[in-house]
CSV table of C-alpha atoms and ligand atoms in Angstrom, one decimal:
chain,number,residue,atom,x,y,z
A,1,MET,CA,-3.8,-4.9,4.7
A,2,ASN,CA,-5.1,-2.2,7.0
A,3,ALA,CA,-2.9,-1.9,10.2
A,4,LEU,CA,-6.1,-1.2,12.2
A,5,GLU,CA,-6.9,-4.9,11.8
A,6,LEU,CA,-3.7,-5.9,13.6
A,7,ASP,CA,-3.8,-6.6,17.4
A,8,THR,CA,-0.7,-5.2,19.1
A,9,VAL,CA,-1.1,-7.6,22.0
A,10,ARG,CA,-3.7,-10.2,23.0
A,11,LEU,CA,-4.2,-13.2,25.2
A,12,SER,CA,-4.3,-16.5,23.4
A,13,ALA,CA,-7.7,-18.1,23.3
A,14,ASP,CA,-6.6,-20.9,25.7
A,15,ARG,CA,-5.0,-18.3,28.0
A,16,SER,CA,-1.6,-20.1,27.8
A,17,CYS,CA,0.4,-17.2,26.3
A,18,LEU,CA,0.5,-13.6,25.0
A,19,GLU,CA,0.4,-13.1,21.3
A,20,ILE,CA,2.5,-10.0,20.5
A,21,LEU,CA,2.8,-8.4,17.1
A,22,ASP,CA,6.6,-8.0,16.8
A,23,GLN,CA,7.0,-4.3,16.0
A,24,THR,CA,10.7,-4.6,15.5
A,25,LEU,CA,10.0,-6.4,12.2
A,26,LEU,CA,7.5,-3.9,10.8
A,27,PRO,CA,6.7,-2.8,8.2
A,28,GLY,CA,8.4,-5.6,6.2
A,29,THR,CA,7.3,-8.6,8.2
A,30,VAL,CA,4.0,-9.0,10.1
A,31,LYS,CA,4.8,-11.7,12.7
A,32,VAL,CA,3.0,-12.5,15.9
A,33,ARG,CA,5.2,-14.0,18.7
A,34,LYS,CA,3.6,-16.3,21.3
A,35,LEU,CA,5.2,-15.6,24.6
A,36,SER,CA,4.5,-17.4,27.8
A,37,ARG,CA,7.5,-16.9,30.0
A,38,LEU,CA,7.6,-13.6,32.0
A,39,GLU,CA,11.3,-13.2,30.9
A,40,ASP,CA,10.3,-13.2,27.3
A,41,ILE,CA,7.5,-10.7,27.9
A,42,TRP,CA,10.0,-8.5,29.7
A,43,GLU,CA,12.4,-8.8,26.8
A,44,ALA,CA,9.6,-7.9,24.3
A,45,ILE,CA,8.9,-4.7,26.2
A,46,ARG,CA,12.6,-3.9,26.6
A,47,VAL,CA,13.5,-4.2,22.9
A,48,LEU,CA,10.2,-2.6,21.8
A,49,ARG,CA,8.5,-5.6,20.2
A,50,VAL,CA,5.6,-4.2,22.0
A,51,ARG,CA,5.8,-0.5,22.7
A,52,GLY,CA,3.9,2.8,23.1
A,53,ALA,CA,2.8,3.7,26.6
A,54,PRO,CA,-0.8,2.4,26.5
A,55,ALA,CA,0.2,-0.9,24.7
A,56,ILE,CA,2.9,-1.5,27.3
A,57,GLY,CA,0.2,-1.1,30.0
A,58,VAL,CA,-2.2,-3.5,28.3
A,59,CYS,CA,0.7,-6.0,27.9
A,60,ALA,CA,1.7,-5.7,31.5
A,61,GLY,CA,-1.9,-6.4,32.6
A,62,TYR,CA,-2.2,-9.6,30.6
A,63,ALA,CA,1.4,-10.6,31.6
A,64,MET,CA,0.5,-10.4,35.3
A,65,ALA,CA,-2.7,-12.4,34.9
A,66,LEU,CA,-0.7,-15.0,33.0
A,67,ALA,CA,2.0,-15.1,35.7
A,68,ALA,CA,-0.5,-15.3,38.5
A,69,SER,CA,-2.3,-18.2,36.8
A,70,ARG,CA,1.0,-20.2,37.2
A,71,LEU,CA,1.9,-19.3,40.7
A,72,PRO,CA,1.8,-22.3,43.0
A,73,ASP,CA,-1.3,-23.0,45.1
A,74,THR,CA,-0.2,-21.6,48.4
A,75,ASP,CA,-1.8,-19.4,51.0
A,76,TYR,CA,-2.8,-15.8,50.3
A,77,ASP,CA,0.3,-14.2,51.8
A,78,ALA,CA,2.7,-16.3,49.8
A,79,PHE,CA,0.6,-15.7,46.6
A,80,LEU,CA,0.8,-11.9,47.2
A,81,ALA,CA,4.5,-12.0,47.9
A,82,ALA,CA,5.2,-14.0,44.7
A,83,PHE,CA,2.9,-11.7,42.7
A,84,ARG,CA,4.7,-8.7,43.9
A,85,GLU,CA,8.1,-10.2,43.0
A,86,GLN,CA,7.0,-10.8,39.5
A,87,LYS,CA,5.4,-7.3,39.3
A,88,ALA,CA,8.7,-5.7,40.4
A,89,TYR,CA,10.5,-7.7,37.7
A,90,LEU,CA,8.2,-6.6,34.9
A,91,ALA,CA,8.3,-3.0,36.2
A,92,SER,CA,12.0,-3.0,35.5
A,93,ALA,CA,11.6,-3.4,31.7
A,94,ARG,CA,11.3,0.3,30.9
A,95,PRO,CA,11.3,3.4,33.1
A,96,THR,CA,9.5,6.3,31.4
A,97,ALA,CA,6.0,5.3,30.3
A,98,VAL,CA,3.9,5.5,33.5
A,99,ASN,CA,1.3,3.2,32.0
A,100,LEU,CA,3.5,0.3,32.8
A,101,PHE,CA,3.4,1.0,36.6
A,102,TRP,CA,-0.2,2.2,36.4
A,103,ALA,CA,-1.3,-1.1,34.9
A,104,LEU,CA,0.8,-3.2,37.3
A,105,ASP,CA,-0.6,-1.3,40.3
A,106,ARG,CA,-4.1,-1.8,39.0
A,107,MET,CA,-3.5,-5.5,38.8
A,108,GLU,CA,-2.0,-5.6,42.3
A,109,ARG,CA,-5.1,-3.9,43.7
A,110,VAL,CA,-7.2,-6.8,42.4
A,111,VAL,CA,-5.2,-9.1,44.7
A,112,THR,CA,-5.0,-6.8,47.7
A,113,SER,CA,-8.7,-5.8,47.6
A,114,ALA,CA,-9.9,-9.4,48.1
A,115,PRO,CA,-7.6,-11.1,50.7
A,116,ASP,CA,-10.3,-13.5,51.6
A,117,ALA,CA,-11.1,-14.7,48.1
A,118,PRO,CA,-10.0,-18.2,47.0
A,119,LEU,CA,-6.9,-18.1,44.8
A,120,ALA,CA,-8.7,-19.6,41.9
A,121,GLU,CA,-11.2,-16.7,42.0
A,122,LEU,CA,-8.4,-14.1,42.3
A,123,ARG,CA,-6.8,-15.6,39.2
A,124,GLU,CA,-10.1,-15.2,37.3
A,125,ARG,CA,-10.4,-11.7,38.5
A,126,LEU,CA,-6.9,-10.9,37.2
A,127,PHE,CA,-7.7,-12.1,33.7
A,128,ALA,CA,-10.9,-10.0,33.8
A,129,GLU,CA,-9.1,-6.9,35.0
A,130,ALA,CA,-6.4,-7.3,32.2
A,131,GLN,CA,-9.2,-7.6,29.6
A,132,ARG,CA,-10.9,-4.5,31.1
A,133,ILE,CA,-7.6,-2.5,30.8
A,134,ARG,CA,-7.5,-3.5,27.2
A,135,ASP,CA,-11.1,-2.7,26.4
A,136,GLU,CA,-11.0,0.6,28.2
A,137,ASP,CA,-7.9,1.5,26.2
A,138,VAL,CA,-9.9,1.2,23.0
A,139,ALA,CA,-12.7,3.4,24.3
A,140,ILE,CA,-10.2,5.9,25.6
A,141,SER,CA,-8.5,6.2,22.2
A,142,ARG,CA,-11.9,6.6,20.5
A,143,SER,CA,-12.8,9.4,22.9
A,144,ILE,CA,-9.4,11.2,22.4
A,145,GLY,CA,-10.1,10.8,18.7
A,146,ARG,CA,-13.5,12.5,18.8
A,147,ILE,CA,-12.1,15.4,20.8
A,148,GLY,CA,-9.0,15.8,18.5
A,149,PHE,CA,-11.3,15.6,15.4
A,150,GLY,CA,-13.1,18.6,16.7
A,151,LEU,CA,-9.9,20.6,16.4
A,152,LEU,CA,-9.4,19.8,12.7
A,153,ARG,CA,-10.4,21.7,9.6
A,154,HIS,CA,-10.8,20.3,6.1
A,155,GLY,CA,-7.5,20.3,4.2
A,156,ASP,CA,-5.4,20.5,7.4
A,157,GLY,CA,-1.8,19.3,7.4
A,158,ILE,CA,-1.0,17.4,10.6
A,159,LEU,CA,2.5,16.7,11.8
A,160,THR,CA,3.1,13.8,14.2
A,161,HIS,CA,6.3,12.4,15.8
A,162,CYS,CA,7.1,8.8,16.7
A,163,ASN,CA,4.2,6.4,16.7
A,164,ALA,CA,1.2,7.2,19.0
A,165,GLY,CA,-0.9,5.1,16.7
A,166,THR,CA,-3.0,1.9,16.7
A,167,LEU,CA,0.3,0.0,17.1
A,168,ALA,CA,1.0,1.9,20.4
A,169,THR,CA,-2.4,1.2,21.9
A,170,ALA,CA,-5.0,-1.5,21.9
A,171,LYS,CA,-6.6,0.2,18.9
A,172,TYR,CA,-6.8,3.6,17.1
A,173,GLY,CA,-3.9,5.2,18.9
A,174,THR,CA,-4.0,8.6,20.6
A,175,ALA,CA,-2.4,11.1,18.3
A,176,THR,CA,-3.7,9.2,15.3
A,177,ALA,CA,-7.2,8.6,16.6
A,178,PRO,CA,-8.5,12.0,15.3
A,179,LEU,CA,-7.3,11.0,11.8
A,180,TYR,CA,-9.2,7.7,12.0
A,181,VAL,CA,-12.3,9.5,13.2
A,182,ALA,CA,-12.0,12.0,10.4
A,183,LEU,CA,-11.8,9.1,7.9
A,184,GLU,CA,-14.9,7.5,9.4
A,185,ASN,CA,-16.6,10.9,8.9
A,186,GLY,CA,-15.7,10.8,5.2
A,187,TRP,CA,-12.9,13.3,5.4
A,188,HIS,CA,-10.3,12.4,2.8
A,189,ASP,CA,-8.6,15.8,2.5
A,190,LEU,CA,-6.3,15.7,5.5
A,191,ARG,CA,-2.5,15.4,5.0
A,192,VAL,CA,-0.2,13.9,7.6
A,193,TYR,CA,3.5,14.5,7.9
A,194,CYS,CA,5.3,11.8,9.9
A,195,ASP,CA,8.7,12.5,11.4
A,196,GLU,CA,10.9,9.4,10.8
A,197,THR,CA,11.9,9.6,14.5
A,198,ARG,CA,15.5,8.6,14.9
A,199,PRO,CA,17.0,6.4,16.1
A,200,LEU,CA,14.4,3.7,16.2
A,201,LEU,CA,12.3,5.0,13.2
A,202,GLN,CA,8.9,4.6,14.8
A,203,GLY,CA,7.6,7.3,12.5
A,204,ALA,CA,8.9,5.7,9.3
A,205,ARG,CA,8.4,2.1,10.2
A,206,LEU,CA,5.2,2.3,12.1
A,207,THR,CA,3.2,5.5,11.7
A,208,ALA,CA,3.8,5.8,8.0
A,209,PHE,CA,2.9,2.2,7.7
A,210,GLU,CA,-0.3,2.3,9.6
A,211,LEU,CA,-1.6,5.6,8.2
A,212,HIS,CA,-0.7,4.7,4.7
A,213,SER,CA,-2.3,1.3,5.0
A,214,ALA,CA,-5.5,3.0,6.3
A,215,GLY,CA,-5.7,5.1,3.1
A,216,ILE,CA,-4.6,8.4,4.8
A,217,ASP,CA,-2.5,10.9,2.8
A,218,THR,CA,0.8,10.4,4.5
A,219,THR,CA,4.2,12.0,3.8
A,220,LEU,CA,7.3,10.8,5.6
A,221,ILE,CA,9.9,13.4,6.5
A,222,CYS,CA,13.3,13.1,8.3
A,223,ASP,CA,13.2,14.7,11.7
A,224,GLY,CA,15.3,17.6,10.5
A,225,MET,CA,12.7,18.4,7.8
A,226,ALA,CA,10.0,19.4,10.3
A,227,SER,CA,11.1,23.0,10.2
A,228,ILE,CA,11.0,23.5,6.5
A,229,THR,CA,7.7,21.7,6.3
A,230,MET,CA,6.2,24.1,8.8
A,231,GLN,CA,7.9,27.1,7.2
A,232,ARG,CA,6.3,26.1,3.9
A,233,GLY,CA,2.9,26.4,5.5
A,234,LEU,CA,2.1,22.7,5.2
A,235,VAL,CA,1.4,22.1,8.8
A,236,ASN,CA,-1.7,23.5,10.6
A,237,ILE,CA,-1.6,21.4,13.7
A,238,VAL,CA,0.7,19.0,15.6
A,239,PHE,CA,-0.6,15.9,17.5
A,240,VAL,CA,1.8,13.9,19.5
A,241,GLY,CA,1.4,11.1,22.1
A,242,CYS,CA,3.2,11.0,25.5
A,243,ASP,CA,4.7,8.6,28.0
A,244,ARG,CA,4.2,10.5,31.1
A,245,VAL,CA,2.7,13.9,32.0
A,246,ALA,CA,3.6,15.7,35.2
A,247,ARG,CA,0.8,17.5,37.1
A,248,ASN,CA,2.0,20.9,35.8
A,249,GLY,CA,1.5,19.6,32.2
A,250,ASP,CA,5.2,19.0,31.3
A,251,ALA,CA,5.0,16.0,28.9
A,252,ALA,CA,7.6,13.3,28.2
A,253,ASN,CA,7.4,11.8,24.8
A,254,LYS,CA,9.8,10.2,22.2
A,255,ILE,CA,13.1,12.0,21.8
A,256,GLY,CA,12.7,14.9,19.4
A,257,THR,CA,9.2,15.9,20.5
A,258,SER,CA,10.3,19.0,22.5
A,259,GLY,CA,12.1,20.2,19.4
A,260,VAL,CA,8.9,19.9,17.4
A,261,ALA,CA,7.1,21.9,20.1
A,262,ILE,CA,9.7,24.6,19.9
A,263,LEU,CA,9.4,24.8,16.1
A,264,ALA,CA,5.6,24.8,16.3
A,265,ARG,CA,5.7,27.8,18.7
A,266,TYR,CA,8.1,29.6,16.4
A,267,TYR,CA,5.8,29.1,13.4
A,268,GLY,CA,2.6,29.8,15.4
A,269,ILE,CA,1.2,26.2,15.0
A,270,PRO,CA,-0.9,24.7,17.7
A,271,PHE,CA,0.8,21.8,19.5
A,272,TYR,CA,-1.4,19.2,21.2
A,273,VAL,CA,-0.4,16.3,23.4
A,274,CYS,CA,-2.8,13.3,23.3
A,275,ALA,CA,-2.8,11.7,26.8
A,276,PRO,CA,-5.0,9.0,28.2
A,277,SER,CA,-5.6,9.9,31.9
A,278,SER,CA,-3.5,6.8,32.8
A,279,THR,CA,-0.5,8.7,31.4
A,280,ILE,CA,-0.9,11.6,33.7
A,281,ASP,CA,1.2,11.2,36.8
A,282,MET,CA,-0.2,13.5,39.5
A,283,SER,CA,2.5,12.3,41.9
A,284,ILE,CA,5.2,14.3,40.2
A,285,ALA,CA,5.3,18.1,40.1
A,286,HIS,CA,7.2,18.7,36.9
A,287,GLY,CA,8.9,17.1,34.0
A,288,GLY,CA,12.3,17.2,35.7
A,289,GLU,CA,11.1,14.3,37.9
A,290,ILE,CA,10.3,12.0,35.0
A,291,PRO,CA,13.0,9.3,34.6
A,292,ILE,CA,14.4,9.4,31.1
A,293,GLU,CA,15.4,6.0,29.6
A,294,GLU,CA,18.9,5.8,28.2
A,295,ARG,CA,19.2,3.2,25.5
A,296,PRO,CA,22.1,1.3,24.0
A,297,PRO,CA,24.5,3.3,21.8
A,298,GLU,CA,24.3,0.7,19.0
A,299,GLU,CA,20.8,2.0,18.2
A,300,VAL,CA,22.4,5.2,17.0
A,301,THR,CA,25.6,3.9,15.4
A,302,GLU,CA,24.6,0.6,13.8
A,303,MET,CA,21.0,-0.3,13.9
A,304,TRP,CA,19.1,-0.1,10.6
A,305,TYR,CA,22.4,0.5,8.7
A,306,ARG,CA,24.1,-2.0,6.4
A,307,GLU,CA,27.4,-1.1,8.1
A,308,ARG,CA,28.3,0.9,11.2
A,309,MET,CA,27.9,4.6,10.5
A,310,ALA,CA,30.0,6.1,13.3
A,311,PRO,CA,33.7,5.8,14.2
A,312,GLU,CA,34.5,3.1,16.7
A,313,GLY,CA,34.9,4.5,20.2
A,314,VAL,CA,33.0,7.7,19.6
A,315,LYS,CA,30.9,8.7,22.6
A,316,VAL,CA,27.1,8.3,22.0
A,317,CYS,CA,24.2,9.8,23.9
A,318,ASN,CA,20.9,8.0,23.4
A,319,PRO,CA,18.1,9.3,25.6
A,320,ALA,CA,14.9,7.8,24.4
A,321,PHE,CA,12.6,10.6,25.5
A,322,ASP,CA,12.5,14.3,26.2
A,323,VAL,CA,10.2,16.6,28.1
A,324,THR,CA,8.2,19.3,26.4
A,325,ASP,CA,7.7,22.2,28.7
A,326,HIS,CA,4.0,22.8,29.5
A,327,SER,CA,4.3,26.4,28.2
A,328,LEU,CA,4.8,25.1,24.7
A,329,ILE,CA,1.7,22.9,24.8
A,330,THR,CA,-1.5,24.4,23.4
A,331,GLY,CA,-3.6,21.7,25.0
A,332,ILE,CA,-3.6,18.2,26.4
A,333,ILE,CA,-6.3,16.0,25.0
A,334,THR,CA,-7.5,13.3,27.5
A,335,GLU,CA,-10.4,11.0,27.1
A,336,LYS,CA,-12.2,13.0,29.7
A,337,GLY,CA,-11.8,16.3,27.9
A,338,LEU,CA,-9.4,18.9,26.5
A,339,CYS,CA,-7.2,20.5,29.1
A,340,THR,CA,-5.5,23.8,28.9
A,341,ALA,CA,-3.2,25.7,31.3
A,342,PRO,CA,-3.1,25.8,34.2
A,343,TYR,CA,-2.9,22.1,33.8
A,344,GLU,CA,-3.1,20.9,37.3
A,345,ASP,CA,-6.4,22.7,37.8
A,346,ALA,CA,-7.7,21.3,34.5
A,347,PHE,CA,-6.7,17.7,35.4
A,348,ARG,CA,-8.3,18.0,38.8
A,349,ALA,CA,-11.5,19.5,37.3
A,350,LEU,CA,-11.8,16.3,35.2
A,351,GLY,CA,-11.3,14.1,38.2
A,352,ILE,CA,-7.8,13.0,37.2
A,353,GLY,CA,-5.7,12.1,40.2
A,354,ARG,CA,-8.7,11.8,42.5
A,355,GLU,CA,-7.9,8.1,43.1
A,356,GLU,CA,-4.7,9.2,44.8
A,357,VAL,CA,-6.3,11.4,47.4
B,401,MRU,O1,9.9,4.0,22.7
B,401,MRU,P1,8.5,3.9,22.3
B,401,MRU,O2,8.3,3.6,20.9
B,401,MRU,O3,7.7,3.1,23.2
B,401,MRU,O4,7.9,5.4,22.5
B,401,MRU,C1,6.6,5.6,22.2
B,401,MRU,C2,6.2,7.1,22.3
B,401,MRU,O5,7.0,7.9,22.6
B,401,MRU,C3,4.7,7.4,22.1
B,401,MRU,O6,4.6,8.6,21.5
B,401,MRU,C4,4.0,7.3,23.4
B,401,MRU,O7,4.3,6.1,24.1
B,401,MRU,C5,2.5,7.4,23.2
B,401,MRU,S1,1.8,6.1,22.5
B,401,MRU,C6,0.1,6.4,22.4
């Protein structure tokens, strides 16, 4: 099976529920969960059944369309108030990936922009908007893929961290998209190194699974092996995804990413962040303003192990993301073009953030 054939999240044909590929079970089990209650969709985002910034955004879009289709037939003001309540609830599922809030705001604008429309029409428009968010995400990943492919040379070794792949988006991924474009162009000589990505193993369970299933030369390494892999001259370029980019180019991504960037700088290897423009948060000045999710200690001490691997009572720190300083980033690949420092100017030149003005 090629993971590119899997849908991370979709609306059921009868629009009664979301069908979510449960990523907590991969790679061993491919199971699609049908979720219709907002509480279950919230839980799926929280425990990473659906994960990756763009996929979370797509999921949130569909979830709000579904939720709105079930709101009672009231007047517009009551409908908007109930919609906002459900939106705030879904927004509380995870704090770092800005795509969640971006998608929720986009869905709310559908409602606020047409206060005179009949509720039945608003509900249809919400389904259409959710579908547009999903379809645009595929096109965005393709575009990032084409730009990233232009940075590759035959025989390159590419290192990636976490999973910014097809499983993290509607299709193709961001950091993996250049590899899929390379494959389509008949390139079979690229080598990819996947950091396993402790503690939730997105690199081992998801990236290694999807790239290997697509026929890409994939080598799994533990996070602590990135340095020796670079030192041995096996890595020519790093592609990572991101959950939120501040307007100065500081980029939050899965915990461990900033360490990879520091290593890449030491070994003189270009380090690229792949970022749909929806991931760029022009409202914050720098990475210090990005909320970093703190996750349960059991993910470090027990999860994935046959038995607990840490003494009872030991203190555990489990931040899910870190921020890579913009000075360590060679370039940020958006669907609109490749941005280099100074990043704020580069983003504005591409029209990113214009909608806020
Ligand atoms: O906690 P996760 O698995 O949702 O974290 C995902 C990442 O850090 C990805 O690199 C990021 O969301 C980009 S996905 C295209």
